[in-house]
Amino acid sequence: MVTLMDPSGNTRVVVERTGATIASIQTGGTELLWRSPWAGEEWDGRYPAQDSNAEFHARYPGGWHTLVPNAGDAFDVDGVAHPFHGEACWRPWQIVDADEASCTLRIVLRTSPLTVERRVEARADGVVVTQEVTCYGADDVSFTWVEHPTFGPALVAPGTTVTVGGRQLDLEIPGPEATHSAMTVVDAGTARITAPGGGLTAELTFDTGVFPLVQVWQEHRAQRGFPWWGVVDALAVEPSAAAYDARSEGDPLGPLTLAPGERLSATLQLRVETR
């Protein structure tokens, strides 16, 4: 893994090679992302593609994942097994470059002819993620792209508010005596998560041309048995090219298409305000 620190010393970011996952974002010493009790356990990088749904949930450490070339349940296309939430989040990426405040990672996917390069930069007010997807194959390729940052206790509690595009969402975030899970899908726009009392706000901006939807996934201790044992209490705000498990006959992997040699890039910025 790579640990980044912005020049001011306010923001510390940890990026793991597996999935190029952002494992931790701390601003002023406060952790913003949700992390499971088993986060940091070592895995060998292999996955059972036909049962990757269960395997992903058993391993799920929290953090911020990128989902390419597919998202949602595992499925086959033309004899190719695509694992739950896409190959990119399962495999170790190459570290291309790194300095004190930023790093760049790259992976060449095998389930789709795509090369993905991801740059993560720690800034005094948060994090900037820039990702580029390139088609290396001889034919057009369709895919989806979802960014999956999952936020934890510093931001998620009864009284937390979430707005997308200036619209406050009607979300239920129960106290410790109750459980709840939900998925809400809305048109994309700047997303703001404000902790109870308004003392901490995280604002996520991104390219709505690439990500026309925002999916808000909630899990508040509702999964009592295996694999989460009632300990996951988190909220994810997911800029998405398509809704969960959305597929069509023409583009089963997703609505984005690249011609041979063509590239698609997008930048996401997470700004943190403390009052």
Tab-separated table of N, CA and C in Angstrom, residues 53-212:
chain	number	residue	atom	x	y	z
A	53	ASN	N	-19.985	-13.110	-5.865
A	53	ASN	CA	-20.891	-12.288	-5.060
A	53	ASN	C	-20.654	-12.533	-3.570
A	54	ALA	N	-20.716	-13.813	-3.175
A	54	ALA	CA	-20.515	-14.155	-1.766
A	54	ALA	C	-19.089	-13.855	-1.332
A	55	GLU	N	-18.122	-14.125	-2.218
A	55	GLU	CA	-16.722	-13.907	-1.867
A	55	GLU	C	-16.428	-12.427	-1.642
A	56	PHE	N	-16.976	-11.560	-2.491
A	56	PHE	CA	-16.749	-10.118	-2.327
A	56	PHE	C	-17.293	-9.636	-0.987
A	57	HIS	N	-18.507	-10.062	-0.652
A	57	HIS	CA	-19.102	-9.612	0.599
A	57	HIS	C	-18.357	-10.156	1.814
A	58	ALA	N	-17.818	-11.367	1.693
A	58	ALA	CA	-17.040	-11.915	2.793
A	58	ALA	C	-15.744	-11.135	2.998
A	59	ARG	N	-15.145	-10.678	1.909
A	59	ARG	CA	-13.883	-9.953	1.993
A	59	ARG	C	-14.078	-8.464	2.250
A	60	TYR	N	-15.240	-7.914	1.945
A	60	TYR	CA	-15.424	-6.466	1.827
A	60	TYR	C	-14.823	-5.694	3.006
A	61	PRO	N	-13.802	-4.849	2.730
A	61	PRO	CA	-13.132	-4.151	3.826
A	61	PRO	C	-13.642	-2.734	4.060
A	62	GLY	N	-14.545	-2.259	3.182
A	62	GLY	CA	-14.883	-0.845	3.200
A	62	GLY	C	-13.902	-0.069	2.340
A	63	GLY	N	-13.893	1.265	2.479
A	63	GLY	CA	-13.009	2.096	1.681
A	63	GLY	C	-13.685	2.605	0.423
A	64	TRP	N	-12.862	2.972	-0.550
A	64	TRP	CA	-13.334	3.580	-1.799
A	64	TRP	C	-12.829	2.729	-2.954
A	65	HIS	N	-13.754	2.031	-3.643
A	65	HIS	CA	-13.421	1.163	-4.764
A	65	HIS	C	-13.818	1.813	-6.090
A	66	THR	N	-13.152	1.393	-7.159
A	66	THR	CA	-13.594	1.696	-8.514
A	66	THR	C	-14.085	0.406	-9.155
A	67	LEU	N	-15.258	0.440	-9.771
A	67	LEU	CA	-15.898	-0.743	-10.338
A	67	LEU	C	-15.889	-0.639	-11.860
A	68	VAL	N	-15.046	-1.428	-12.496
A	68	VAL	CA	-14.870	-1.474	-13.947
A	68	VAL	C	-14.475	-2.908	-14.303
A	69	PRO	N	-14.969	-3.519	-15.359
A	69	PRO	CA	-15.835	-3.004	-16.415
A	69	PRO	C	-17.321	-3.254	-16.177
A	70	ASN	N	-17.665	-3.863	-15.049
A	70	ASN	CA	-19.064	-4.117	-14.733
A	70	ASN	C	-19.280	-3.839	-13.259
A	71	ALA	N	-20.542	-3.698	-12.892
A	71	ALA	CA	-20.916	-3.528	-11.486
A	71	ALA	C	-22.158	-4.364	-11.234
A	72	GLY	N	-22.373	-4.709	-9.982
A	72	GLY	CA	-23.505	-5.566	-9.658
A	72	GLY	C	-23.103	-7.028	-9.677
A	73	ASP	N	-24.101	-7.899	-9.844
A	73	ASP	CA	-23.885	-9.328	-9.709
A	73	ASP	C	-22.954	-9.884	-10.791
A	74	ALA	N	-22.313	-11.002	-10.473
A	74	ALA	CA	-21.468	-11.704	-11.441
A	74	ALA	C	-22.328	-12.268	-12.571
A	75	PHE	N	-21.764	-12.309	-13.774
A	75	PHE	CA	-22.477	-12.898	-14.907
A	75	PHE	C	-21.469	-13.186	-16.015
A	76	ASP	N	-21.896	-13.994	-16.991
A	76	ASP	CA	-21.057	-14.360	-18.126
A	76	ASP	C	-21.492	-13.610	-19.376
A	77	VAL	N	-20.516	-13.205	-20.180
A	77	VAL	CA	-20.770	-12.600	-21.491
A	77	VAL	C	-19.855	-13.284	-22.495
A	78	ASP	N	-20.440	-13.964	-23.466
A	78	ASP	CA	-19.663	-14.653	-24.506
A	78	ASP	C	-18.617	-15.591	-23.903
A	79	GLY	N	-19.008	-16.273	-22.828
A	79	GLY	CA	-18.128	-17.240	-22.203
A	79	GLY	C	-17.107	-16.660	-21.248
A	80	VAL	N	-17.132	-15.344	-21.037
A	80	VAL	CA	-16.203	-14.695	-20.109
A	80	VAL	C	-16.925	-14.445	-18.790
A	81	ALA	N	-16.337	-14.929	-17.696
A	81	ALA	CA	-16.932	-14.765	-16.373
A	81	ALA	C	-16.504	-13.419	-15.791
A	82	HIS	N	-17.481	-12.551	-15.570
A	82	HIS	CA	-17.215	-11.246	-14.972
A	82	HIS	C	-17.609	-11.303	-13.496
A	83	PRO	N	-16.662	-11.084	-12.587
A	83	PRO	CA	-16.957	-11.225	-11.159
A	83	PRO	C	-17.794	-10.080	-10.627
A	84	PHE	N	-18.342	-10.276	-9.462
A	84	PHE	CA	-19.133	-9.251	-8.778
A	84	PHE	C	-18.346	-7.938	-8.726
A	85	HIS	N	-18.976	-6.871	-9.162
A	85	HIS	CA	-18.426	-5.508	-9.135
A	85	HIS	C	-17.186	-5.313	-10.001
A	86	GLY	N	-16.883	-6.270	-10.884
A	86	GLY	CA	-15.871	-6.035	-11.896
A	86	GLY	C	-14.466	-6.440	-11.507
A	87	GLU	N	-13.715	-6.859	-12.520
A	87	GLU	CA	-12.351	-7.372	-12.326
A	87	GLU	C	-11.430	-6.368	-11.641
A	88	ALA	N	-11.584	-5.079	-11.947
A	88	ALA	CA	-10.614	-4.081	-11.474
A	88	ALA	C	-10.492	-4.045	-9.960
A	89	CYS	N	-11.581	-4.320	-9.239
A	89	CYS	CA	-11.520	-4.193	-7.782
A	89	CYS	C	-10.979	-5.451	-7.106
A	90	TRP	N	-10.736	-6.522	-7.890
A	90	TRP	CA	-10.233	-7.775	-7.325
A	90	TRP	C	-8.717	-7.909	-7.418
A	91	ARG	N	-8.115	-7.338	-8.440
A	91	ARG	CA	-6.728	-7.652	-8.763
A	91	ARG	C	-5.757	-6.598	-8.247
A	92	PRO	N	-4.495	-6.983	-7.991
A	92	PRO	CA	-3.472	-5.997	-7.662
A	92	PRO	C	-3.128	-5.143	-8.885
A	93	TRP	N	-2.989	-3.848	-8.689
A	93	TRP	CA	-2.595	-2.916	-9.730
A	93	TRP	C	-1.093	-2.654	-9.625
A	94	GLN	N	-0.484	-2.219	-10.737
A	94	GLN	CA	0.904	-1.778	-10.737
A	94	GLN	C	0.992	-0.346	-10.211
A	95	ILE	N	1.982	-0.084	-9.390
A	95	ILE	CA	2.267	1.297	-8.982
A	95	ILE	C	3.179	1.902	-10.035
A	96	VAL	N	2.674	2.889	-10.761
A	96	VAL	CA	3.414	3.517	-11.848
A	96	VAL	C	4.304	4.637	-11.320
A	97	ASP	N	3.782	5.394	-10.357
A	97	ASP	CA	4.508	6.550	-9.847
A	97	ASP	C	3.951	6.889	-8.471
A	98	ALA	N	4.797	7.437	-7.625
A	98	ALA	CA	4.331	7.855	-6.297
A	98	ALA	C	5.289	8.884	-5.728
A	99	ASP	N	4.736	9.881	-5.044
A	99	ASP	CA	5.528	10.814	-4.257
A	99	ASP	C	4.818	11.014	-2.925
A	100	GLU	N	5.192	12.019	-2.175
A	100	GLU	CA	4.629	12.166	-0.834
A	100	GLU	C	3.128	12.405	-0.848
A	101	ALA	N	2.619	13.112	-1.868
A	101	ALA	CA	1.214	13.521	-1.855
A	101	ALA	C	0.350	12.836	-2.905
A	102	SER	N	0.943	12.061	-3.834
A	102	SER	CA	0.128	11.467	-4.899
A	102	SER	C	0.727	10.150	-5.355
A	103	CYS	N	-0.103	9.343	-5.982
A	103	CYS	CA	0.366	8.098	-6.584
A	103	CYS	C	-0.485	7.778	-7.800
A	104	THR	N	0.103	7.028	-8.742
A	104	THR	CA	-0.586	6.587	-9.948
A	104	THR	C	-0.457	5.081	-10.057
A	105	LEU	N	-1.587	4.394	-10.294
A	105	LEU	CA	-1.606	2.947	-10.438
A	105	LEU	C	-2.257	2.591	-11.763
A	106	ARG	N	-1.906	1.411	-12.287
A	106	ARG	CA	-2.424	0.999	-13.591
A	106	ARG	C	-2.697	-0.496	-13.579
A	107	ILE	N	-3.725	-0.887	-14.350
A	107	ILE	CA	-4.017	-2.307	-14.529
A	107	ILE	C	-4.484	-2.548	-15.959
A	108	VAL	N	-4.092	-3.686	-16.521
A	108	VAL	CA	-4.581	-4.139	-17.823
A	108	VAL	C	-5.576	-5.258	-17.549
A	109	LEU	N	-6.845	-4.994	-17.813
A	109	LEU	CA	-7.890	-5.982	-17.530
A	109	LEU	C	-7.850	-7.104	-18.553
A	110	ARG	N	-8.317	-8.282	-18.139
A	110	ARG	CA	-8.369	-9.437	-19.027
A	110	ARG	C	-9.792	-9.848	-19.357
A	111	THR	N	-10.776	-9.484	-18.535
A	111	THR	CA	-12.164	-9.805	-18.853
A	111	THR	C	-12.734	-8.864	-19.892
A	112	SER	N	-12.103	-7.714	-20.092
A	112	SER	CA	-12.439	-6.745	-21.131
A	112	SER	C	-11.139	-6.107	-21.602
A	113	PRO	N	-11.058	-5.700	-22.868
A	113	PRO	CA	-9.807	-5.128	-23.381
A	113	PRO	C	-9.644	-3.664	-22.963
A	114	LEU	N	-9.457	-3.449	-21.665
A	114	LEU	CA	-9.363	-2.106	-21.115
A	114	LEU	C	-8.118	-1.979	-20.245
A	115	THR	N	-7.429	-0.867	-20.388
A	115	THR	CA	-6.373	-0.477	-19.470
A	115	THR	C	-6.913	0.665	-18.617
A	116	VAL	N	-6.710	0.579	-17.308
A	116	VAL	CA	-7.222	1.592	-16.390
A	116	VAL	C	-6.048	2.197	-15.627
A	117	GLU	N	-5.973	3.510	-15.623
A	117	GLU	CA	-4.940	4.215	-14.867
A	117	GLU	C	-5.615	5.164	-13.896
A	118	ARG	N	-5.148	5.163	-12.650
A	118	ARG	CA	-5.826	5.896	-11.573
A	118	ARG	C	-4.795	6.704	-10.778
A	119	ARG	N	-5.034	7.989	-10.657
A	119	ARG	CA	-4.165	8.859	-9.879
A	119	ARG	C	-4.928	9.362	-8.663
A	120	VAL	N	-4.321	9.257	-7.494
A	120	VAL	CA	-4.925	9.709	-6.239
A	120	VAL	C	-4.003	10.765	-5.637
A	121	GLU	N	-4.568	11.911	-5.291
A	121	GLU	CA	-3.784	13.018	-4.738
A	121	GLU	C	-4.398	13.488	-3.429
A	122	ALA	N	-3.581	13.561	-2.383
A	122	ALA	CA	-4.019	14.121	-1.105
A	122	ALA	C	-3.842	15.631	-1.132
A	123	ARG	N	-4.901	16.343	-0.754
A	123	ARG	CA	-4.851	17.798	-0.665
A	123	ARG	C	-5.270	18.226	0.730
A	124	ALA	N	-4.973	19.456	1.065
A	124	ALA	CA	-5.283	19.942	2.404
A	124	ALA	C	-6.762	19.815	2.719
A	125	ASP	N	-7.618	19.990	1.695
A	125	ASP	CA	-9.065	19.946	1.926
A	125	ASP	C	-9.702	18.644	1.496
A	126	GLY	N	-8.889	17.607	1.191
A	126	GLY	CA	-9.488	16.332	0.824
A	126	GLY	C	-8.669	15.534	-0.166
A	127	VAL	N	-9.335	14.963	-1.161
A	127	VAL	CA	-8.718	14.029	-2.100
A	127	VAL	C	-9.220	14.319	-3.510
A	128	VAL	N	-8.317	14.179	-4.491
A	128	VAL	CA	-8.691	14.241	-5.904
A	128	VAL	C	-8.314	12.920	-6.555
A	129	VAL	N	-9.265	12.320	-7.279
A	129	VAL	CA	-9.049	11.068	-7.998
A	129	VAL	C	-9.271	11.326	-9.480
A	130	THR	N	-8.271	11.003	-10.295
A	130	THR	CA	-8.393	11.122	-11.751
A	130	THR	C	-8.145	9.753	-12.360
A	131	GLN	N	-9.096	9.284	-13.148
A	131	GLN	CA	-8.979	7.938	-13.719
A	131	GLN	C	-9.202	7.999	-15.219
A	132	GLU	N	-8.407	7.189	-15.939
A	132	GLU	CA	-8.529	7.115	-17.395
A	132	GLU	C	-8.672	5.656	-17.811
A	133	VAL	N	-9.640	5.393	-18.697
A	133	VAL	CA	-9.890	4.053	-19.217
A	133	VAL	C	-9.604	4.074	-20.712
A	134	THR	N	-8.798	3.106	-21.189
A	134	THR	CA	-8.397	3.046	-22.595
A	134	THR	C	-8.729	1.678	-23.164
A	135	CYS	N	-9.277	1.642	-24.375
A	135	CYS	CA	-9.534	0.378	-25.067
A	135	CYS	C	-8.267	-0.064	-25.792
A	136	TYR	N	-7.733	-1.230	-25.429
A	136	TYR	CA	-6.551	-1.743	-26.117
A	136	TYR	C	-6.908	-2.827	-27.130
A	137	GLY	N	-8.182	-3.177	-27.258
A	137	GLY	CA	-8.601	-4.246	-28.160
A	137	GLY	C	-8.764	-3.778	-29.596
A	138	ALA	N	-9.090	-4.735	-30.467
A	138	ALA	CA	-9.245	-4.453	-31.894
A	138	ALA	C	-10.669	-4.058	-32.265
A	139	ASP	N	-11.616	-4.153	-31.318
A	139	ASP	CA	-13.013	-3.812	-31.581
A	139	ASP	C	-13.544	-2.896	-30.485
A	140	ASP	N	-14.686	-2.284	-30.767
A	140	ASP	CA	-15.347	-1.455	-29.757
A	140	ASP	C	-15.656	-2.310	-28.525
A	141	VAL	N	-15.638	-1.671	-27.361
A	141	VAL	CA	-15.950	-2.381	-26.132
A	141	VAL	C	-16.905	-1.539	-25.287
A	142	SER	N	-17.915	-2.196	-24.720
A	142	SER	CA	-18.835	-1.526	-23.809
A	142	SER	C	-18.470	-1.894	-22.376
A	143	PHE	N	-18.754	-0.990	-21.461
A	143	PHE	CA	-18.430	-1.233	-20.050
A	143	PHE	C	-19.220	-0.265	-19.197
A	144	THR	N	-19.180	-0.489	-17.901
A	144	THR	CA	-19.729	0.479	-16.967
A	144	THR	C	-18.613	0.938	-16.048
A	145	TRP	N	-18.927	1.987	-15.275
A	145	TRP	CA	-17.935	2.579	-14.372
A	145	TRP	C	-18.701	3.162	-13.192
A	146	VAL	N	-18.385	2.682	-12.014
A	146	VAL	CA	-18.997	3.163	-10.782
A	146	VAL	C	-17.889	3.446	-9.778
A	147	GLU	N	-17.933	4.605	-9.134
A	147	GLU	CA	-17.033	4.893	-8.023
A	147	GLU	C	-17.799	4.635	-6.725
A	148	HIS	N	-17.137	3.937	-5.783
A	148	HIS	CA	-17.845	3.386	-4.626
A	148	HIS	C	-17.156	3.792	-3.314
A	149	PRO	N	-17.211	5.092	-2.944
A	149	PRO	CA	-16.697	5.485	-1.629
A	149	PRO	C	-17.732	5.222	-0.540
A	150	THR	N	-17.313	4.542	0.521
A	150	THR	CA	-18.208	4.185	1.617
A	150	THR	C	-17.773	4.921	2.878
A	151	PHE	N	-18.688	5.685	3.451
A	151	PHE	CA	-18.357	6.566	4.569
A	151	PHE	C	-18.784	5.934	5.898
A	152	GLY	N	-18.037	6.313	6.952
A	152	GLY	CA	-18.205	5.675	8.244
A	152	GLY	C	-18.675	6.593	9.348
A	153	PRO	N	-18.411	6.240	10.611
A	153	PRO	CA	-19.054	6.861	11.769
A	153	PRO	C	-18.895	8.367	11.890
A	154	ALA	N	-17.793	8.932	11.420
A	154	ALA	CA	-17.611	10.379	11.555
A	154	ALA	C	-18.675	11.160	10.797
A	155	LEU	N	-19.206	10.544	9.723
A	155	LEU	CA	-20.204	11.214	8.901
A	155	LEU	C	-21.588	10.579	8.972
A	156	VAL	N	-21.668	9.324	9.409
A	156	VAL	CA	-22.921	8.566	9.305
A	156	VAL	C	-23.465	8.264	10.685
A	157	ALA	N	-24.595	8.878	11.007
A	157	ALA	CA	-25.265	8.691	12.299
A	157	ALA	C	-26.667	9.261	12.178
A	158	PRO	N	-27.568	8.951	13.110
A	158	PRO	CA	-28.886	9.578	13.072
A	158	PRO	C	-28.743	11.104	13.023
A	159	GLY	N	-29.431	11.725	12.077
A	159	GLY	CA	-29.317	13.163	11.887
A	159	GLY	C	-28.423	13.565	10.737
A	160	THR	N	-27.670	12.604	10.162
A	160	THR	CA	-26.886	12.884	8.961
A	160	THR	C	-27.819	13.281	7.823
A	161	THR	N	-27.416	14.287	7.033
A	161	THR	CA	-28.185	14.668	5.846
A	161	THR	C	-27.329	14.439	4.605
A	162	VAL	N	-27.989	14.027	3.525
A	162	VAL	CA	-27.341	13.812	2.239
A	162	VAL	C	-28.120	14.597	1.191
A	163	THR	N	-27.417	15.474	0.468
A	163	THR	CA	-28.033	16.191	-0.647
A	163	THR	C	-27.302	15.829	-1.921
A	164	VAL	N	-28.038	15.716	-3.017
A	164	VAL	CA	-27.466	15.462	-4.336
A	164	VAL	C	-28.068	16.479	-5.290
A	165	GLY	N	-27.210	17.275	-5.900
A	165	GLY	CA	-27.702	18.329	-6.783
A	165	GLY	C	-28.570	19.333	-6.062
A	166	GLY	N	-28.292	19.567	-4.773
A	166	GLY	CA	-29.062	20.518	-3.987
A	166	GLY	C	-30.345	19.967	-3.416
A	167	ARG	N	-30.683	18.710	-3.711
A	167	ARG	CA	-31.917	18.096	-3.215
A	167	ARG	C	-31.590	17.202	-2.027
A	168	GLN	N	-32.229	17.437	-0.903
A	168	GLN	CA	-31.989	16.582	0.260
A	168	GLN	C	-32.745	15.275	0.095
A	169	LEU	N	-32.047	14.157	0.279
A	169	LEU	CA	-32.650	12.845	0.124
A	169	LEU	C	-33.358	12.433	1.401
A	170	ASP	N	-34.427	11.696	1.234
A	170	ASP	CA	-35.203	11.195	2.368
A	170	ASP	C	-34.639	9.832	2.758
A	171	LEU	N	-33.652	9.838	3.635
A	171	LEU	CA	-32.970	8.616	4.042
A	171	LEU	C	-33.248	8.302	5.502
A	172	GLU	N	-33.320	7.020	5.806
A	172	GLU	CA	-33.462	6.579	7.195
A	172	GLU	C	-32.107	6.099	7.697
A	173	ILE	N	-31.593	6.767	8.734
A	173	ILE	CA	-30.341	6.344	9.357
A	173	ILE	C	-30.647	6.098	10.832
A	174	PRO	N	-30.834	4.842	11.210
A	174	PRO	CA	-31.310	4.534	12.563
A	174	PRO	C	-30.199	4.606	13.608
A	175	GLY	N	-30.615	4.710	14.847
A	175	GLY	CA	-29.692	4.614	15.966
A	175	GLY	C	-29.292	3.178	16.217
A	176	PRO	N	-28.437	2.920	17.209
A	176	PRO	CA	-27.884	1.580	17.440
A	176	PRO	C	-28.920	0.535	17.843
A	177	GLU	N	-30.106	0.970	18.235
A	177	GLU	CA	-31.125	0.014	18.658
A	177	GLU	C	-31.917	-0.546	17.483
A	178	ALA	N	-31.707	-0.025	16.270
A	178	ALA	CA	-32.489	-0.441	15.106
A	178	ALA	C	-31.552	-0.808	13.958
A	179	THR	N	-32.131	-1.431	12.907
A	179	THR	CA	-31.361	-1.815	11.716
A	179	THR	C	-32.079	-1.305	10.478
A	180	HIS	N	-31.317	-1.188	9.392
A	180	HIS	CA	-31.913	-0.710	8.142
A	180	HIS	C	-30.927	-0.955	7.006
A	181	SER	N	-31.450	-1.217	5.805
A	181	SER	CA	-30.634	-1.239	4.591
A	181	SER	C	-31.490	-0.725	3.445
A	182	ALA	N	-30.846	-0.075	2.462
A	182	ALA	CA	-31.593	0.505	1.350
A	182	ALA	C	-30.641	0.880	0.230
A	183	MET	N	-31.207	1.018	-0.978
A	183	MET	CA	-30.488	1.571	-2.120
A	183	MET	C	-31.385	2.629	-2.751
A	184	THR	N	-30.861	3.846	-2.874
A	184	THR	CA	-31.590	4.955	-3.471
A	184	THR	C	-30.825	5.420	-4.702
A	185	VAL	N	-31.527	5.611	-5.831
A	185	VAL	CA	-30.895	6.039	-7.072
A	185	VAL	C	-31.516	7.363	-7.506
A	186	VAL	N	-30.666	8.380	-7.754
A	186	VAL	CA	-31.136	9.701	-8.151
A	186	VAL	C	-30.272	10.218	-9.289
A	187	ASP	N	-30.778	11.259	-9.980
A	187	ASP	CA	-29.975	11.918	-11.004
A	187	ASP	C	-28.760	12.569	-10.361
A	188	ALA	N	-27.650	12.568	-11.090
A	188	ALA	CA	-26.377	12.995	-10.518
A	188	ALA	C	-26.309	14.506	-10.320
A	189	GLY	N	-25.482	14.893	-9.382
A	189	GLY	CA	-25.151	16.278	-9.074
A	189	GLY	C	-24.194	16.267	-7.909
A	190	THR	N	-23.698	17.428	-7.541
A	190	THR	CA	-22.800	17.499	-6.393
A	190	THR	C	-23.448	16.852	-5.174
A	191	ALA	N	-22.711	15.956	-4.530
A	191	ALA	CA	-23.247	15.225	-3.371
A	191	ALA	C	-22.590	15.751	-2.105
A	192	ARG	N	-23.393	16.030	-1.094
A	192	ARG	CA	-22.887	16.519	0.194
A	192	ARG	C	-23.432	15.646	1.316
A	193	ILE	N	-22.520	15.182	2.156
A	193	ILE	CA	-22.898	14.440	3.358
A	193	ILE	C	-22.524	15.310	4.545
A	194	THR	N	-23.518	15.620	5.368
A	194	THR	CA	-23.287	16.491	6.518
A	194	THR	C	-23.605	15.722	7.787
A	195	ALA	N	-22.609	15.643	8.667
A	195	ALA	CA	-22.774	14.927	9.927
A	195	ALA	C	-23.756	15.660	10.827
A	196	PRO	N	-24.368	14.948	11.795
A	196	PRO	CA	-25.284	15.607	12.730
A	196	PRO	C	-24.616	16.811	13.394
A	197	GLY	N	-25.353	17.902	13.472
A	197	GLY	CA	-24.817	19.122	14.061
A	197	GLY	C	-24.090	20.014	13.081
A	198	GLY	N	-23.808	19.499	11.870
A	198	GLY	CA	-23.198	20.319	10.832
A	198	GLY	C	-21.722	20.592	11.012
A	199	GLY	N	-21.060	19.898	11.936
A	199	GLY	CA	-19.654	20.184	12.181
A	199	GLY	C	-18.706	19.616	11.151
A	200	LEU	N	-19.156	18.611	10.379
A	200	LEU	CA	-18.303	17.960	9.393
A	200	LEU	C	-19.121	17.704	8.141
A	201	THR	N	-18.602	18.143	6.985
A	201	THR	CA	-19.268	17.933	5.704
A	201	THR	C	-18.269	17.414	4.692
A	202	ALA	N	-18.673	16.412	3.920
A	202	ALA	CA	-17.878	15.911	2.796
A	202	ALA	C	-18.657	16.184	1.517
A	203	GLU	N	-18.022	16.883	0.579
A	203	GLU	CA	-18.670	17.227	-0.691
A	203	GLU	C	-17.955	16.520	-1.829
A	204	LEU	N	-18.705	15.765	-2.624
A	204	LEU	CA	-18.148	14.991	-3.727
A	204	LEU	C	-18.622	15.583	-5.045
A	205	THR	N	-17.669	16.065	-5.855
A	205	THR	CA	-17.978	16.585	-7.183
A	205	THR	C	-17.360	15.669	-8.229
A	206	PHE	N	-18.001	15.600	-9.428
A	206	PHE	CA	-17.568	14.661	-10.458
A	206	PHE	C	-18.223	15.033	-11.778
A	207	ASP	N	-17.813	14.364	-12.845
A	207	ASP	CA	-18.310	14.610	-14.191
A	207	ASP	C	-19.640	13.884	-14.385
A	208	THR	N	-20.730	14.633	-14.438
A	208	THR	CA	-22.040	13.998	-14.589
A	208	THR	C	-22.267	13.454	-16.000
A	209	GLY	N	-21.409	13.836	-16.949
A	209	GLY	CA	-21.498	13.236	-18.281
A	209	GLY	C	-21.063	11.787	-18.274
A	210	VAL	N	-20.074	11.453	-17.452
A	210	VAL	CA	-19.643	10.060	-17.294
A	210	VAL	C	-20.529	9.341	-16.288
A	211	PHE	N	-20.899	10.066	-15.220
A	211	PHE	CA	-21.690	9.487	-14.128
A	211	PHE	C	-23.038	10.219	-14.032
A	212	PRO	N	-24.039	9.811	-14.813
A	212	PRO	CA	-25.320	10.508	-14.793
A	212	PRO	C	-26.208	10.173	-13.604
